[in-house]
Amino acid sequence: MDPSSVRKLAQEEDFTEIYHNATSRVVSFVKYDGPDDDILIRMNVYWTTGTVGTCINHPREGKTQLFRRHVDLETLRILYRDPRDQAGAGYYQYRFDSPRKTSRMKSDKVSFPPNFRANVSAFADCQVRSWPKTLGSFKSLVKIKYDDGKTYHVKPNQIVPVTEASDQYEPSLDKELEAKRLLEVLQLEEEAILAEKREVQEVLKDFEEEQKKNTEKEEHRQKSRDDLRDKVAKFDEIKRKREAEARRVATQEKDRDERGRKIICALYYDADFVAKNFKNTVTCIACGGMATLMIYEHGGAAWTSTIPTQLSDKLNGRQKSLSPPEYVAMGSFDRYYVRFKDGSSDWVGCDDMTKKLNSRSSNSVMSVAFGASWDSFCLVFEDGGFCYQGLPIELHQLITSRGSKTDLACVSLGPDGEYFIRAKNGKGWWGGMSRANLKDIKRKQGSGVVKFIDFGDCGTYICRYT
């Protein structure tokens, strides 16, 4: 609210402005009300906060003070018209049953002369018309006349000199009283708000504790689910590894069966060394001249002292950083072929064999065999194709009789026309050997199946079977 609007409404409702304080932002108005205009009404309007204090001072009923907060102009007009109707939000009432103590003279000592200017209970100025009556219905009462011409009878102790009453009725005293009463109300409101705040805080605390418990329960449930999921994952991982290991072992055992788990040796040199160092983990075994060489699953190798010098240089003292050998073939005249796990290879052989090997990737070579002469050889490739030169007549006829089949797995040749071939289906053929060697193999293998035969000089051989 602005002061001009407050003043305009007060004038429209016959209120008179008696006090204004710009610092405190308050303006005060008075008005006489009642059937006899004997009720003094004072209204203090704090225009910035919307607080309105109404003081009603009745000569007989005493003083009542009313407060209302958050008043707008429309509500203020209603209060101007009916100051006693203070119902609604922001209404507070204070009743003073005993008049304010003032320094008055005892009634038996009062000696106001007629027409003396006085004030009735800080209510209004008047003239004293007569002193206390001693008889009749107005006994002990003083007759006064207000400035509006109306006369009343009041008790002597209600009358004070005008100067004293003016001091007591100074607007600043009403302002102080209003402020104190308003402070009391605010303190009560503050206590109520604090109590409500404590209740809300307790509710919030209970809610937070309940939420914390729920969160802990959910975290516990989530942890249980995570633990269960981890256990299942670990179990699945263990199961997967076991299955993979089982497949690996099954494949490994199958490969060992295909290669031959046992050997029959007919060697002139280092036969005991070969017999002792042969295991079913040997992936490749080769004979050539009087030498024997074995390669194991872990990449290591063992050989006799008579292997070709160039091949020995490739294998002996080979650094661990270099790829290990995975396949070797040997023949007479110090011929050999070696392939390493990184796909690189090295060999000593005739030019025609070199051309054939250079025309293919070393990884595609499955088997290399060296025949009786320097120029004789046979190569078998991954796709089942093969090429050869200078084969024994018996083997040549066997290969020719098979037609265009490309199912060879390996071929080995000896220096005296010996041969061995095996198809991918496991079926094998061998020949060119002495009757004694053939009988020896048949006798020793028993019910076993021959998987591979390789040949050395002077009728020596190694036979793998399962």
PDB file of N, CA and C in Angstrom, residues 126-213:
ATOM      1  N   CYS A 126     -11.602  17.766  27.488  1.00  0.00           N
ATOM      2  CA  CYS A 126     -12.940  18.192  27.938  1.00  0.00           C
ATOM      3  C   CYS A 126     -12.813  19.417  28.862  1.00  0.00           C
ATOM      4  N   GLN A 127     -13.962  19.916  29.273  1.00  0.00           N
ATOM      5  CA  GLN A 127     -14.024  20.986  30.280  1.00  0.00           C
ATOM      6  C   GLN A 127     -14.739  20.432  31.507  1.00  0.00           C
ATOM      7  N   VAL A 128     -14.169  20.721  32.656  1.00  0.00           N
ATOM      8  CA  VAL A 128     -14.814  20.296  33.898  1.00  0.00           C
ATOM      9  C   VAL A 128     -15.954  21.271  34.189  1.00  0.00           C
ATOM     10  N   ARG A 129     -17.187  20.740  34.286  1.00  0.00           N
ATOM     11  CA  ARG A 129     -18.347  21.611  34.479  1.00  0.00           C
ATOM     12  C   ARG A 129     -18.704  21.727  35.967  1.00  0.00           C
ATOM     13  N   SER A 130     -18.503  20.685  36.744  1.00  0.00           N
ATOM     14  CA  SER A 130     -18.782  20.732  38.178  1.00  0.00           C
ATOM     15  C   SER A 130     -17.957  19.660  38.865  1.00  0.00           C
ATOM     16  N   TRP A 131     -17.758  19.779  40.182  1.00  0.00           N
ATOM     17  CA  TRP A 131     -16.951  18.800  40.895  1.00  0.00           C
ATOM     18  C   TRP A 131     -17.839  17.734  41.499  1.00  0.00           C
ATOM     19  N   PRO A 132     -17.243  16.719  42.124  1.00  0.00           N
ATOM     20  CA  PRO A 132     -18.042  15.548  42.532  1.00  0.00           C
ATOM     21  C   PRO A 132     -19.319  15.909  43.276  1.00  0.00           C
ATOM     22  N   LYS A 133     -20.396  15.250  42.842  1.00  0.00           N
ATOM     23  CA  LYS A 133     -21.678  15.416  43.505  1.00  0.00           C
ATOM     24  C   LYS A 133     -21.640  14.650  44.829  1.00  0.00           C
ATOM     25  N   THR A 134     -22.318  15.140  45.742  1.00  0.00           N
ATOM     26  CA  THR A 134     -22.356  14.460  47.043  1.00  0.00           C
ATOM     27  C   THR A 134     -23.665  13.732  47.263  1.00  0.00           C
ATOM     28  N   LEU A 135     -24.648  14.006  46.377  1.00  0.00           N
ATOM     29  CA  LEU A 135     -25.953  13.384  46.529  1.00  0.00           C
ATOM     30  C   LEU A 135     -26.470  12.960  45.158  1.00  0.00           C
ATOM     31  N   GLY A 136     -27.536  12.154  45.159  1.00  0.00           N
ATOM     32  CA  GLY A 136     -28.215  11.809  43.914  1.00  0.00           C
ATOM     33  C   GLY A 136     -27.532  10.664  43.178  1.00  0.00           C
ATOM     34  N   SER A 137     -28.037  10.437  41.943  1.00  0.00           N
ATOM     35  CA  SER A 137     -27.530   9.318  41.129  1.00  0.00           C
ATOM     36  C   SER A 137     -26.131   9.549  40.609  1.00  0.00           C
ATOM     37  N   PHE A 138     -25.664  10.802  40.599  1.00  0.00           N
ATOM     38  CA  PHE A 138     -24.303  11.115  40.121  1.00  0.00           C
ATOM     39  C   PHE A 138     -23.366  11.381  41.289  1.00  0.00           C
ATOM     40  N   LYS A 139     -23.671  10.752  42.435  1.00  0.00           N
ATOM     41  CA  LYS A 139     -22.838  10.937  43.614  1.00  0.00           C
ATOM     42  C   LYS A 139     -21.405  10.516  43.333  1.00  0.00           C
ATOM     43  N   SER A 140     -20.455  11.324  43.746  1.00  0.00           N
ATOM     44  CA  SER A 140     -19.012  11.105  43.586  1.00  0.00           C
ATOM     45  C   SER A 140     -18.556  11.176  42.144  1.00  0.00           C
ATOM     46  N   LEU A 141     -19.355  11.648  41.195  1.00  0.00           N
ATOM     47  CA  LEU A 141     -18.983  11.778  39.788  1.00  0.00           C
ATOM     48  C   LEU A 141     -18.793  13.238  39.428  1.00  0.00           C
ATOM     49  N   VAL A 142     -17.977  13.448  38.422  1.00  0.00           N
ATOM     50  CA  VAL A 142     -17.680  14.810  37.956  1.00  0.00           C
ATOM     51  C   VAL A 142     -18.351  14.992  36.612  1.00  0.00           C
ATOM     52  N   LYS A 143     -18.995  16.131  36.440  1.00  0.00           N
ATOM     53  CA  LYS A 143     -19.626  16.430  35.164  1.00  0.00           C
ATOM     54  C   LYS A 143     -18.608  17.092  34.250  1.00  0.00           C
ATOM     55  N   ILE A 144     -18.496  16.528  33.014  1.00  0.00           N
ATOM     56  CA  ILE A 144     -17.551  17.096  32.032  1.00  0.00           C
ATOM     57  C   ILE A 144     -18.300  17.365  30.750  1.00  0.00           C
ATOM     58  N   LYS A 145     -17.688  18.211  29.945  1.00  0.00           N
ATOM     59  CA  LYS A 145     -18.254  18.526  28.634  1.00  0.00           C
ATOM     60  C   LYS A 145     -17.137  18.416  27.605  1.00  0.00           C
ATOM     61  N   TYR A 146     -17.364  17.530  26.604  1.00  0.00           N
ATOM     62  CA  TYR A 146     -16.379  17.392  25.529  1.00  0.00           C
ATOM     63  C   TYR A 146     -16.485  18.550  24.553  1.00  0.00           C
ATOM     64  N   ASP A 147     -15.532  18.679  23.730  1.00  0.00           N
ATOM     65  CA  ASP A 147     -15.485  19.799  22.793  1.00  0.00           C
ATOM     66  C   ASP A 147     -16.614  19.750  21.780  1.00  0.00           C
ATOM     67  N   ASP A 148     -17.287  18.605  21.634  1.00  0.00           N
ATOM     68  CA  ASP A 148     -18.411  18.517  20.693  1.00  0.00           C
ATOM     69  C   ASP A 148     -19.717  18.946  21.345  1.00  0.00           C
ATOM     70  N   GLY A 149     -19.635  19.373  22.643  1.00  0.00           N
ATOM     71  CA  GLY A 149     -20.803  19.892  23.328  1.00  0.00           C
ATOM     72  C   GLY A 149     -21.545  18.870  24.145  1.00  0.00           C
ATOM     73  N   LYS A 150     -21.167  17.603  24.074  1.00  0.00           N
ATOM     74  CA  LYS A 150     -21.871  16.578  24.828  1.00  0.00           C
ATOM     75  C   LYS A 150     -21.296  16.490  26.233  1.00  0.00           C
ATOM     76  N   THR A 151     -22.181  16.218  27.204  1.00  0.00           N
ATOM     77  CA  THR A 151     -21.764  16.170  28.608  1.00  0.00           C
ATOM     78  C   THR A 151     -21.896  14.758  29.145  1.00  0.00           C
ATOM     79  N   TYR A 152     -20.983  14.406  30.112  1.00  0.00           N
ATOM     80  CA  TYR A 152     -20.983  13.084  30.724  1.00  0.00           C
ATOM     81  C   TYR A 152     -20.594  13.249  32.176  1.00  0.00           C
ATOM     82  N   HIS A 153     -20.816  12.230  32.972  1.00  0.00           N
ATOM     83  CA  HIS A 153     -20.338  12.166  34.341  1.00  0.00           C
ATOM     84  C   HIS A 153     -19.309  11.041  34.425  1.00  0.00           C
ATOM     85  N   VAL A 154     -18.129  11.348  34.957  1.00  0.00           N
ATOM     86  CA  VAL A 154     -17.038  10.368  35.037  1.00  0.00           C
ATOM     87  C   VAL A 154     -16.466  10.380  36.440  1.00  0.00           C
ATOM     88  N   LYS A 155     -15.699   9.331  36.760  1.00  0.00           N
ATOM     89  CA  LYS A 155     -15.042   9.278  38.052  1.00  0.00           C
ATOM     90  C   LYS A 155     -13.887  10.272  38.088  1.00  0.00           C
ATOM     91  N   PRO A 156     -13.619  10.859  39.233  1.00  0.00           N
ATOM     92  CA  PRO A 156     -12.539  11.846  39.319  1.00  0.00           C
ATOM     93  C   PRO A 156     -11.161  11.271  38.931  1.00  0.00           C
ATOM     94  N   ASN A 157     -10.951   9.965  39.267  1.00  0.00           N
ATOM     95  CA  ASN A 157      -9.614   9.423  38.966  1.00  0.00           C
ATOM     96  C   ASN A 157      -9.404   9.172  37.479  1.00  0.00           C
ATOM     97  N   GLN A 158     -10.429   9.440  36.649  1.00  0.00           N
ATOM     98  CA  GLN A 158     -10.277   9.320  35.211  1.00  0.00           C
ATOM     99  C   GLN A 158      -9.822  10.629  34.572  1.00  0.00           C
ATOM    100  N   ILE A 159      -9.742  11.674  35.388  1.00  0.00           N
ATOM    101  CA  ILE A 159      -9.435  12.992  34.839  1.00  0.00           C
ATOM    102  C   ILE A 159      -7.994  13.344  35.169  1.00  0.00           C
ATOM    103  N   VAL A 160      -7.280  13.820  34.181  1.00  0.00           N
ATOM    104  CA  VAL A 160      -5.910  14.309  34.362  1.00  0.00           C
ATOM    105  C   VAL A 160      -5.794  15.626  33.632  1.00  0.00           C
ATOM    106  N   PRO A 161      -4.802  16.438  33.998  1.00  0.00           N
ATOM    107  CA  PRO A 161      -4.600  17.680  33.256  1.00  0.00           C
ATOM    108  C   PRO A 161      -4.310  17.387  31.785  1.00  0.00           C
ATOM    109  N   VAL A 162      -4.629  18.320  30.938  1.00  0.00           N
ATOM    110  CA  VAL A 162      -4.460  18.122  29.499  1.00  0.00           C
ATOM    111  C   VAL A 162      -3.013  17.833  29.151  1.00  0.00           C
ATOM    112  N   THR A 163      -2.079  18.523  29.797  1.00  0.00           N
ATOM    113  CA  THR A 163      -0.660  18.323  29.461  1.00  0.00           C
ATOM    114  C   THR A 163      -0.214  16.902  29.779  1.00  0.00           C
ATOM    115  N   GLU A 164      -0.660  16.370  30.954  1.00  0.00           N
ATOM    116  CA  GLU A 164      -0.273  15.017  31.332  1.00  0.00           C
ATOM    117  C   GLU A 164      -0.916  14.003  30.394  1.00  0.00           C
ATOM    118  N   ALA A 165      -2.199  14.219  30.088  1.00  0.00           N
ATOM    119  CA  ALA A 165      -2.883  13.304  29.180  1.00  0.00           C
ATOM    120  C   ALA A 165      -2.246  13.344  27.808  1.00  0.00           C
ATOM    121  N   SER A 166      -1.850  14.521  27.373  1.00  0.00           N
ATOM    122  CA  SER A 166      -1.211  14.621  26.055  1.00  0.00           C
ATOM    123  C   SER A 166       0.082  13.842  26.022  1.00  0.00           C
ATOM    124  N   ASP A 167       0.836  13.953  27.147  1.00  0.00           N
ATOM    125  CA  ASP A 167       2.079  13.178  27.205  1.00  0.00           C
ATOM    126  C   ASP A 167       1.786  11.685  27.125  1.00  0.00           C
ATOM    127  N   GLN A 168       0.728  11.272  27.864  1.00  0.00           N
ATOM    128  CA  GLN A 168       0.402   9.845  27.868  1.00  0.00           C
ATOM    129  C   GLN A 168      -0.144   9.408  26.526  1.00  0.00           C
ATOM    130  N   TYR A 169      -0.764  10.299  25.822  1.00  0.00           N
ATOM    131  CA  TYR A 169      -1.389   9.951  24.561  1.00  0.00           C
ATOM    132  C   TYR A 169      -0.516  10.281  23.375  1.00  0.00           C
ATOM    133  N   GLU A 170       0.724  10.481  23.675  1.00  0.00           N
ATOM    134  CA  GLU A 170       1.666  10.799  22.590  1.00  0.00           C
ATOM    135  C   GLU A 170       1.720   9.626  21.609  1.00  0.00           C
ATOM    136  N   PRO A 171       1.626   9.900  20.326  1.00  0.00           N
ATOM    137  CA  PRO A 171       1.588   8.801  19.334  1.00  0.00           C
ATOM    138  C   PRO A 171       2.752   7.848  19.476  1.00  0.00           C
ATOM    139  N   SER A 172       3.920   8.342  19.889  1.00  0.00           N
ATOM    140  CA  SER A 172       5.080   7.462  19.993  1.00  0.00           C
ATOM    141  C   SER A 172       4.851   6.366  21.027  1.00  0.00           C
ATOM    142  N   LEU A 173       4.027   6.715  22.127  1.00  0.00           N
ATOM    143  CA  LEU A 173       3.744   5.694  23.130  1.00  0.00           C
ATOM    144  C   LEU A 173       2.849   4.616  22.564  1.00  0.00           C
ATOM    145  N   ASP A 174       1.845   5.006  21.767  1.00  0.00           N
ATOM    146  CA  ASP A 174       0.992   4.016  21.104  1.00  0.00           C
ATOM    147  C   ASP A 174       1.800   3.169  20.132  1.00  0.00           C
ATOM    148  N   LYS A 175       2.704   3.813  19.446  1.00  0.00           N
ATOM    149  CA  LYS A 175       3.564   3.089  18.508  1.00  0.00           C
ATOM    150  C   LYS A 175       4.414   2.056  19.253  1.00  0.00           C
ATOM    151  N   GLU A 176       4.957   2.460  20.399  1.00  0.00           N
ATOM    152  CA  GLU A 176       5.775   1.543  21.192  1.00  0.00           C
ATOM    153  C   GLU A 176       4.934   0.375  21.681  1.00  0.00           C
ATOM    154  N   LEU A 177       3.706   0.673  22.136  1.00  0.00           N
ATOM    155  CA  LEU A 177       2.823  -0.368  22.615  1.00  0.00           C
ATOM    156  C   LEU A 177       2.469  -1.343  21.485  1.00  0.00           C
ATOM    157  N   GLU A 178       2.131  -0.759  20.324  1.00  0.00           N
ATOM    158  CA  GLU A 178       1.810  -1.614  19.172  1.00  0.00           C
ATOM    159  C   GLU A 178       2.994  -2.505  18.824  1.00  0.00           C
ATOM    160  N   ALA A 179       4.173  -1.913  18.841  1.00  0.00           N
ATOM    161  CA  ALA A 179       5.377  -2.679  18.491  1.00  0.00           C
ATOM    162  C   ALA A 179       5.597  -3.828  19.479  1.00  0.00           C
ATOM    163  N   LYS A 180       5.406  -3.541  20.783  1.00  0.00           N
ATOM    164  CA  LYS A 180       5.588  -4.579  21.794  1.00  0.00           C
ATOM    165  C   LYS A 180       4.577  -5.695  21.619  1.00  0.00           C
ATOM    166  N   ARG A 181       3.302  -5.289  21.391  1.00  0.00           N
ATOM    167  CA  ARG A 181       2.269  -6.304  21.218  1.00  0.00           C
ATOM    168  C   ARG A 181       2.527  -7.122  19.947  1.00  0.00           C
ATOM    169  N   LEU A 182       2.921  -6.426  18.895  1.00  0.00           N
ATOM    170  CA  LEU A 182       3.211  -7.132  17.650  1.00  0.00           C
ATOM    171  C   LEU A 182       4.406  -8.064  17.819  1.00  0.00           C
ATOM    172  N   LEU A 183       5.385  -7.626  18.608  1.00  0.00           N
ATOM    173  CA  LEU A 183       6.558  -8.468  18.873  1.00  0.00           C
ATOM    174  C   LEU A 183       6.147  -9.738  19.605  1.00  0.00           C
ATOM    175  N   GLU A 184       5.225  -9.578  20.574  1.00  0.00           N
ATOM    176  CA  GLU A 184       4.734 -10.745  21.296  1.00  0.00           C
ATOM    177  C   GLU A 184       4.064 -11.734  20.337  1.00  0.00           C
ATOM    178  N   VAL A 185       3.262 -11.186  19.444  1.00  0.00           N
ATOM    179  CA  VAL A 185       2.575 -12.041  18.471  1.00  0.00           C
ATOM    180  C   VAL A 185       3.592 -12.759  17.584  1.00  0.00           C
ATOM    181  N   LEU A 186       4.565 -11.990  17.117  1.00  0.00           N
ATOM    182  CA  LEU A 186       5.593 -12.579  16.253  1.00  0.00           C
ATOM    183  C   LEU A 186       6.385 -13.645  16.993  1.00  0.00           C
ATOM    184  N   GLN A 187       6.656 -13.403  18.286  1.00  0.00           N
ATOM    185  CA  GLN A 187       7.386 -14.402  19.064  1.00  0.00           C
ATOM    186  C   GLN A 187       6.564 -15.683  19.201  1.00  0.00           C
ATOM    187  N   LEU A 188       5.242 -15.511  19.451  1.00  0.00           N
ATOM    188  CA  LEU A 188       4.383 -16.681  19.508  1.00  0.00           C
ATOM    189  C   LEU A 188       4.364 -17.426  18.182  1.00  0.00           C
ATOM    190  N   GLU A 189       4.260 -16.633  17.106  1.00  0.00           N
ATOM    191  CA  GLU A 189       4.293 -17.257  15.780  1.00  0.00           C
ATOM    192  C   GLU A 189       5.621 -17.966  15.541  1.00  0.00           C
ATOM    193  N   GLU A 190       6.697 -17.311  15.985  1.00  0.00           N
ATOM    194  CA  GLU A 190       8.027 -17.907  15.794  1.00  0.00           C
ATOM    195  C   GLU A 190       8.125 -19.240  16.544  1.00  0.00           C
ATOM    196  N   GLU A 191       7.621 -19.262  17.802  1.00  0.00           N
ATOM    197  CA  GLU A 191       7.648 -20.494  18.569  1.00  0.00           C
ATOM    198  C   GLU A 191       6.830 -21.588  17.878  1.00  0.00           C
ATOM    199  N   ALA A 192       5.649 -21.172  17.348  1.00  0.00           N
ATOM    200  CA  ALA A 192       4.820 -22.152  16.645  1.00  0.00           C
ATOM    201  C   ALA A 192       5.524 -22.669  15.396  1.00  0.00           C
ATOM    202  N   ILE A 193       6.174 -21.738  14.670  1.00  0.00           N
ATOM    203  CA  ILE A 193       6.886 -22.135  13.449  1.00  0.00           C
ATOM    204  C   ILE A 193       8.050 -23.055  13.791  1.00  0.00           C
ATOM    205  N   LEU A 194       8.787 -22.705  14.876  1.00  0.00           N
ATOM    206  CA  LEU A 194       9.912 -23.545  15.286  1.00  0.00           C
ATOM    207  C   LEU A 194       9.436 -24.935  15.689  1.00  0.00           C
ATOM    208  N   ALA A 195       8.297 -24.970  16.426  1.00  0.00           N
ATOM    209  CA  ALA A 195       7.749 -26.270  16.824  1.00  0.00           C
ATOM    210  C   ALA A 195       7.348 -27.077  15.592  1.00  0.00           C
ATOM    211  N   GLU A 196       6.688 -26.384  14.661  1.00  0.00           N
ATOM    212  CA  GLU A 196       6.298 -27.068  13.420  1.00  0.00           C
ATOM    213  C   GLU A 196       7.537 -27.515  12.641  1.00  0.00           C
ATOM    214  N   LYS A 197       8.562 -26.640  12.668  1.00  0.00           N
ATOM    215  CA  LYS A 197       9.817 -26.986  11.985  1.00  0.00           C
ATOM    216  C   LYS A 197      10.426 -28.248  12.584  1.00  0.00           C
ATOM    217  N   ARG A 198      10.407 -28.313  13.953  1.00  0.00           N
ATOM    218  CA  ARG A 198      10.950 -29.496  14.603  1.00  0.00           C
ATOM    219  C   ARG A 198      10.162 -30.749  14.217  1.00  0.00           C
ATOM    220  N   GLU A 199       8.823 -30.588  14.163  1.00  0.00           N
ATOM    221  CA  GLU A 199       8.006 -31.732  13.759  1.00  0.00           C
ATOM    222  C   GLU A 199       8.332 -32.170  12.340  1.00  0.00           C
ATOM    223  N   VAL A 200       8.465 -31.169  11.449  1.00  0.00           N
ATOM    224  CA  VAL A 200       8.800 -31.486  10.054  1.00  0.00           C
ATOM    225  C   VAL A 200      10.173 -32.146   9.971  1.00  0.00           C
ATOM    226  N   GLN A 201      11.117 -31.628  10.776  1.00  0.00           N
ATOM    227  CA  GLN A 201      12.460 -32.204  10.776  1.00  0.00           C
ATOM    228  C   GLN A 201      12.434 -33.644  11.268  1.00  0.00           C
ATOM    229  N   GLU A 202      11.590 -33.910  12.298  1.00  0.00           N
ATOM    230  CA  GLU A 202      11.466 -35.282  12.788  1.00  0.00           C
ATOM    231  C   GLU A 202      10.886 -36.197  11.717  1.00  0.00           C
ATOM    232  N   VAL A 203       9.828 -35.669  11.039  1.00  0.00           N
ATOM    233  CA  VAL A 203       9.230 -36.453   9.954  1.00  0.00           C
ATOM    234  C   VAL A 203      10.266 -36.705   8.856  1.00  0.00           C
ATOM    235  N   LEU A 204      11.007 -35.628   8.505  1.00  0.00           N
ATOM    236  CA  LEU A 204      12.035 -35.754   7.482  1.00  0.00           C
ATOM    237  C   LEU A 204      13.128 -36.723   7.916  1.00  0.00           C
ATOM    238  N   LYS A 205      13.489 -36.643   9.215  1.00  0.00           N
ATOM    239  CA  LYS A 205      14.512 -37.558   9.732  1.00  0.00           C
ATOM    240  C   LYS A 205      14.037 -38.999   9.644  1.00  0.00           C
ATOM    241  N   ASP A 206      12.761 -39.217  10.045  1.00  0.00           N
ATOM    242  CA  ASP A 206      12.208 -40.574   9.954  1.00  0.00           C
ATOM    243  C   ASP A 206      12.190 -41.049   8.509  1.00  0.00           C
ATOM    244  N   PHE A 207      11.796 -40.113   7.615  1.00  0.00           N
ATOM    245  CA  PHE A 207      11.760 -40.465   6.192  1.00  0.00           C
ATOM    246  C   PHE A 207      13.150 -40.802   5.679  1.00  0.00           C
ATOM    247  N   GLU A 208      14.150 -39.977   6.058  1.00  0.00           N
ATOM    248  CA  GLU A 208      15.525 -40.219   5.604  1.00  0.00           C
ATOM    249  C   GLU A 208      16.057 -41.540   6.154  1.00  0.00           C
ATOM    250  N   GLU A 209      15.732 -41.819   7.446  1.00  0.00           N
ATOM    251  CA  GLU A 209      16.179 -43.093   8.020  1.00  0.00           C
ATOM    252  C   GLU A 209      15.528 -44.271   7.305  1.00  0.00           C
ATOM    253  N   GLU A 210      14.214 -44.130   7.038  1.00  0.00           N
ATOM    254  CA  GLU A 210      13.518 -45.193   6.320  1.00  0.00           C
ATOM    255  C   GLU A 210      14.084 -45.358   4.915  1.00  0.00           C
ATOM    256  N   GLN A 211      14.348 -44.197   4.279  1.00  0.00           N
ATOM    257  CA  GLN A 211      14.930 -44.241   2.934  1.00  0.00           C
ATOM    258  C   GLN A 211      16.316 -44.875   2.969  1.00  0.00           C
ATOM    259  N   LYS A 212      17.089 -44.547   4.015  1.00  0.00           N
ATOM    260  CA  LYS A 212      18.431 -45.132   4.163  1.00  0.00           C
ATOM    261  C   LYS A 212      18.333 -46.638   4.325  1.00  0.00           C
ATOM    262  N   LYS A 213      17.371 -47.071   5.181  1.00  0.00           N
ATOM    263  CA  LYS A 213      17.185 -48.513   5.374  1.00  0.00           C
ATOM    264  C   LYS A 213      16.789 -49.187   4.067  1.00  0.00           C
TER     265      LYS A 213
END
